[in-house]
Amino acid sequence: MNWIILIIAGLFEVAFASCLGKAKETSGSEMYYWFAGFLVTMTISMLLLIKATQTLPIGTAYAVWTGIGAVGTALMGMLFFKDPVTFWRIFFITTLIGSIIGLKAASH
């Protein structure tokens, strides 16, 4: 169950990074809404991370959480923020996903 909580926490990390990206692209009151979304999603992500680390090893949980956030944010950047899509970016995202799976498999 805590692995599921950790994955959800990682997805909220992607959400708060995406809110920062949208806040950078906007101005006025819309920017403040994105910053509010950032604060809400960051808080949820941190609370879920705290919950997950109550039973999972902290090093593994934190690495998986940041890995999910890094992969998700990189993909969001390529899909929605016009970040470049290159062979090497896809290659290293793939190796990061493999590392996350390896950390989960090795945490028994």
Coordinates of N, CA and C in Angstrom, one line a residue:
M1 N 0.8 -1.2 0.0 CA 0.0 0.0 0.0 C 0.9 1.3 0.0
N2 N 2.0 1.2 0.8 CA 2.8 2.4 0.8 C 3.5 2.7 -0.5
W3 N 3.7 1.7 -1.3 CA 4.3 1.9 -2.7 C 3.3 2.7 -3.5
I4 N 2.1 2.4 -3.4 CA 1.0 3.1 -4.1 C 1.0 4.6 -3.7
I5 N 1.0 4.8 -2.4 CA 1.1 6.1 -1.8 C 2.3 6.9 -2.3
L6 N 3.4 6.2 -2.4 CA 4.7 6.8 -2.9 C 4.5 7.2 -4.4
I7 N 3.9 6.3 -5.2 CA 3.7 6.6 -6.6 C 2.8 7.9 -6.7
I8 N 1.7 7.9 -5.9 CA 0.8 9.1 -6.0 C 1.6 10.3 -5.6
A9 N 2.4 10.2 -4.5 CA 3.2 11.4 -4.1 C 4.1 11.9 -5.2
G10 N 4.7 10.9 -6.0 CA 5.5 11.3 -7.1 C 4.7 12.0 -8.2
L11 N 3.5 11.5 -8.4 CA 2.7 12.2 -9.4 C 2.3 13.6 -9.0
F12 N 2.1 13.8 -7.7 CA 1.9 15.2 -7.2 C 3.1 16.0 -7.4
E13 N 4.3 15.4 -7.3 CA 5.5 16.2 -7.6 C 5.6 16.7 -9.0
V14 N 5.1 15.8 -9.9 CA 5.0 16.2 -11.3 C 4.0 17.4 -11.4
A15 N 2.9 17.3 -10.7 CA 1.9 18.4 -10.8 C 2.5 19.7 -10.3
F16 N 3.2 19.6 -9.1 CA 3.7 20.9 -8.6 C 4.8 21.5 -9.5
A17 N 5.6 20.7 -10.2 CA 6.6 21.2 -11.1 C 5.9 21.8 -12.4
S18 N 4.8 21.1 -12.8 CA 4.1 21.6 -13.9 C 3.4 23.0 -13.6
C19 N 2.9 23.1 -12.4 CA 2.3 24.4 -12.0 C 3.3 25.5 -12.0
L20 N 4.5 25.2 -11.6 CA 5.6 26.2 -11.7 C 5.8 26.6 -13.2
G21 N 5.8 25.6 -14.1 CA 6.0 25.9 -15.5 C 4.9 26.8 -16.0
K22 N 3.7 26.5 -15.7 CA 2.5 27.3 -16.1 C 2.6 28.7 -15.5
A23 N 3.0 28.8 -14.2 CA 3.1 30.1 -13.6 C 4.1 31.0 -14.3
K24 N 5.2 30.4 -14.8 CA 6.2 31.1 -15.5 C 5.6 31.7 -16.8
E25 N 4.7 31.0 -17.4 CA 4.1 31.4 -18.7 C 3.0 32.4 -18.6
T26 N 2.5 32.6 -17.4 CA 1.3 33.5 -17.3 C 1.7 34.7 -16.5
S27 N 0.7 35.6 -16.4 CA 0.9 36.8 -15.6 C -0.4 37.2 -14.9
G28 N -0.4 38.1 -14.0 CA -1.6 38.6 -13.3 C -2.2 37.6 -12.4
S29 N -3.5 37.6 -12.3 CA -4.1 36.7 -11.3 C -4.0 35.3 -11.7
E30 N -3.9 35.0 -13.0 CA -3.7 33.6 -13.5 C -2.4 33.0 -12.9
M31 N -1.4 33.8 -12.9 CA -0.1 33.3 -12.3 C -0.3 32.9 -10.8
Y32 N -1.0 33.7 -10.1 CA -1.2 33.4 -8.7 C -2.1 32.1 -8.5
Y33 N -3.0 31.8 -9.4 CA -3.7 30.6 -9.3 C -2.7 29.4 -9.5
W34 N -1.8 29.5 -10.5 CA -0.8 28.5 -10.7 C 0.1 28.3 -9.5
F35 N 0.5 29.4 -8.9 CA 1.3 29.3 -7.6 C 0.5 28.7 -6.5
A36 N -0.8 29.0 -6.4 CA -1.6 28.3 -5.4 C -1.7 26.8 -5.7
G37 N -1.9 26.5 -6.9 CA -1.8 25.0 -7.3 C -0.5 24.4 -6.9
F38 N 0.6 25.1 -7.1 CA 1.9 24.6 -6.7 C 1.9 24.3 -5.2
L39 N 1.5 25.3 -4.4 CA 1.5 25.1 -3.0 C 0.6 23.9 -2.5
V40 N -0.5 23.8 -3.1 CA -1.4 22.7 -2.8 C -0.8 21.3 -3.1
T41 N -0.4 21.2 -4.4 CA 0.2 19.9 -4.8 C 1.5 19.6 -4.1
M42 N 2.3 20.6 -3.8 CA 3.5 20.3 -3.1 C 3.2 19.8 -1.7
T43 N 2.2 20.4 -1.1 CA 1.9 20.0 0.3 C 1.4 18.6 0.3
I44 N 0.5 18.2 -0.7 CA 0.0 16.9 -0.8 C 1.1 15.9 -1.0
S45 N 2.0 16.3 -2.0 CA 3.1 15.4 -2.3 C 4.0 15.1 -1.1
M46 N 4.3 16.1 -0.3 CA 5.1 16.0 0.9 C 4.5 15.1 2.0
L47 N 3.2 15.4 2.2 CA 2.4 14.6 3.2 C 2.4 13.1 2.8
L48 N 2.2 12.8 1.5 CA 2.1 11.5 1.1 C 3.5 10.8 1.2
L49 N 4.6 11.6 0.9 CA 5.9 11.1 1.0 C 6.2 10.8 2.5
I50 N 5.8 11.6 3.4 CA 6.0 11.3 4.8 C 5.3 10.0 5.2
K51 N 4.0 9.9 4.7 CA 3.3 8.7 5.0 C 4.0 7.4 4.5
A52 N 4.5 7.5 3.3 CA 5.1 6.3 2.7 C 6.4 6.0 3.4
T53 N 7.1 7.0 3.9 CA 8.4 6.7 4.5 C 8.3 6.1 5.9
Q54 N 7.1 6.0 6.4 CA 6.8 5.4 7.7 C 7.1 3.9 7.7
T55 N 7.0 3.3 6.6 CA 7.3 1.9 6.5 C 8.3 1.5 5.4
L56 N 8.6 2.4 4.5 CA 9.6 2.1 3.4 C 10.9 2.7 3.8
P57 N 12.0 2.2 3.4 CA 13.3 2.8 3.6 C 13.4 4.2 3.0
I58 N 13.9 5.1 3.8 CA 13.9 6.5 3.4 C 14.7 6.7 2.1
G59 N 15.9 6.1 2.0 CA 16.7 6.3 0.8 C 16.0 5.8 -0.4
T60 N 15.4 4.6 -0.4 CA 14.7 4.1 -1.5 C 13.5 4.9 -1.8
A61 N 12.7 5.3 -0.8 CA 11.5 6.0 -1.0 C 11.8 7.4 -1.6
Y62 N 12.8 8.1 -1.1 CA 13.1 9.4 -1.6 C 13.6 9.3 -3.1
A63 N 14.5 8.3 -3.4 CA 15.0 8.1 -4.7 C 13.9 7.8 -5.7
V64 N 12.9 7.0 -5.3 CA 11.8 6.6 -6.2 C 10.9 7.9 -6.4
W65 N 10.6 8.6 -5.3 CA 9.8 9.8 -5.4 C 10.4 10.8 -6.3
T66 N 11.7 11.1 -6.2 CA 12.4 12.1 -7.0 C 12.5 11.6 -8.5
G67 N 12.7 10.2 -8.6 CA 12.7 9.7 -10.0 C 11.4 9.8 -10.7
I68 N 10.3 9.5 -10.0 CA 9.0 9.7 -10.6 C 8.8 11.1 -11.0
G69 N 9.2 12.0 -10.1 CA 9.1 13.4 -10.4 C 9.9 13.9 -11.6
A70 N 11.1 13.4 -11.6 CA 12.0 13.8 -12.7 C 11.6 13.2 -14.1
V71 N 11.2 12.0 -14.1 CA 10.7 11.4 -15.4 C 9.4 12.1 -15.8
G72 N 8.5 12.2 -14.9 CA 7.2 12.8 -15.2 C 7.3 14.3 -15.6
T73 N 8.2 15.0 -14.9 CA 8.4 16.4 -15.3 C 9.0 16.5 -16.6
A74 N 10.0 15.7 -16.9 CA 10.7 15.7 -18.2 C 9.7 15.4 -19.3
L75 N 8.8 14.4 -19.1 CA 7.8 14.1 -20.1 C 6.8 15.2 -20.3
M76 N 6.4 15.8 -19.2 CA 5.4 16.9 -19.2 C 6.1 18.1 -20.0
G77 N 7.4 18.3 -19.8 CA 8.1 19.4 -20.5 C 8.1 19.2 -22.0
M78 N 8.3 17.9 -22.4 CA 8.3 17.6 -23.8 C 6.9 17.7 -24.4
L79 N 5.9 17.2 -23.7 CA 4.6 17.2 -24.2 C 3.9 18.6 -24.2
F80 N 4.1 19.4 -23.2 CA 3.3 20.6 -23.0 C 4.1 21.9 -23.0
F81 N 5.4 21.8 -22.7 CA 6.2 23.0 -22.6 C 7.3 23.2 -23.7
K82 N 7.1 22.4 -24.7 CA 8.0 22.5 -25.9 C 9.5 22.3 -25.6
D83 N 9.8 21.4 -24.6 CA 11.2 21.0 -24.3 C 11.6 20.1 -25.5
P84 N 12.9 20.2 -25.8 CA 13.3 19.4 -27.0 C 13.2 17.9 -26.7
V85 N 12.8 17.1 -27.8 CA 12.7 15.7 -27.7 C 13.9 15.1 -28.5
T86 N 14.9 14.6 -27.8 CA 16.1 14.1 -28.5 C 16.3 12.7 -28.1
F87 N 17.2 12.0 -28.8 CA 17.5 10.6 -28.5 C 18.1 10.5 -27.1
W88 N 19.0 11.4 -26.8 CA 19.7 11.3 -25.5 C 18.7 11.5 -24.3
R89 N 17.8 12.5 -24.5 CA 16.8 12.7 -23.4 C 16.0 11.5 -23.2
I90 N 15.5 10.9 -24.3 CA 14.7 9.6 -24.2 C 15.5 8.5 -23.6
F91 N 16.8 8.4 -24.0 CA 17.6 7.3 -23.5 C 17.8 7.5 -22.0
F92 N 18.1 8.6 -21.5 CA 18.4 8.8 -20.1 C 17.1 8.7 -19.3
I93 N 16.0 9.1 -19.8 CA 14.7 8.9 -19.1 C 14.4 7.5 -19.0
T94 N 14.7 6.7 -20.0 CA 14.5 5.2 -20.0 C 15.4 4.6 -18.9
T95 N 16.7 5.0 -18.9 CA 17.6 4.5 -17.9 C 17.1 4.9 -16.4
L96 N 16.6 6.0 -16.3 CA 16.1 6.5 -15.0 C 14.9 5.6 -14.6
I97 N 14.0 5.3 -15.5 CA 12.9 4.4 -15.2 C 13.4 3.0 -14.8
G98 N 14.4 2.5 -15.5 CA 15.0 1.2 -15.1 C 15.6 1.3 -13.7
S99 N 16.2 2.4 -13.4 CA 16.8 2.5 -12.0 C 15.7 2.6 -11.0
I100 N 14.6 3.2 -11.2 CA 13.5 3.3 -10.3 C 13.0 1.9 -10.0
I101 N 12.8 1.1 -11.1 CA 12.3 -0.3 -11.0 C 13.3 -1.1 -10.2
G102 N 14.6 -0.9 -10.5 CA 15.6 -1.7 -9.8 C 15.6 -1.4 -8.3
L103 N 15.5 -0.1 -7.9 CA 15.4 0.3 -6.5 C 14.2 -0.4 -5.8
K104 N 13.1 -0.4 -6.5 CA 11.9 -1.0 -5.9 C 12.2 -2.5 -5.7
A105 N 12.7 -3.2 -6.7 CA 13.0 -4.6 -6.7 C 14.0 -5.0 -5.6
A106 N 15.0 -4.1 -5.4 CA 16.1 -4.4 -4.4 C 15.7 -4.0 -3.0
S107 N 14.5 -3.5 -2.8 CA 14.2 -3.0 -1.4 C 13.5 -4.0 -0.5
H108 N 13.6 -5.2 -0.8 CA 12.9 -6.2 0.0 C 13.7 -6.4 1.3

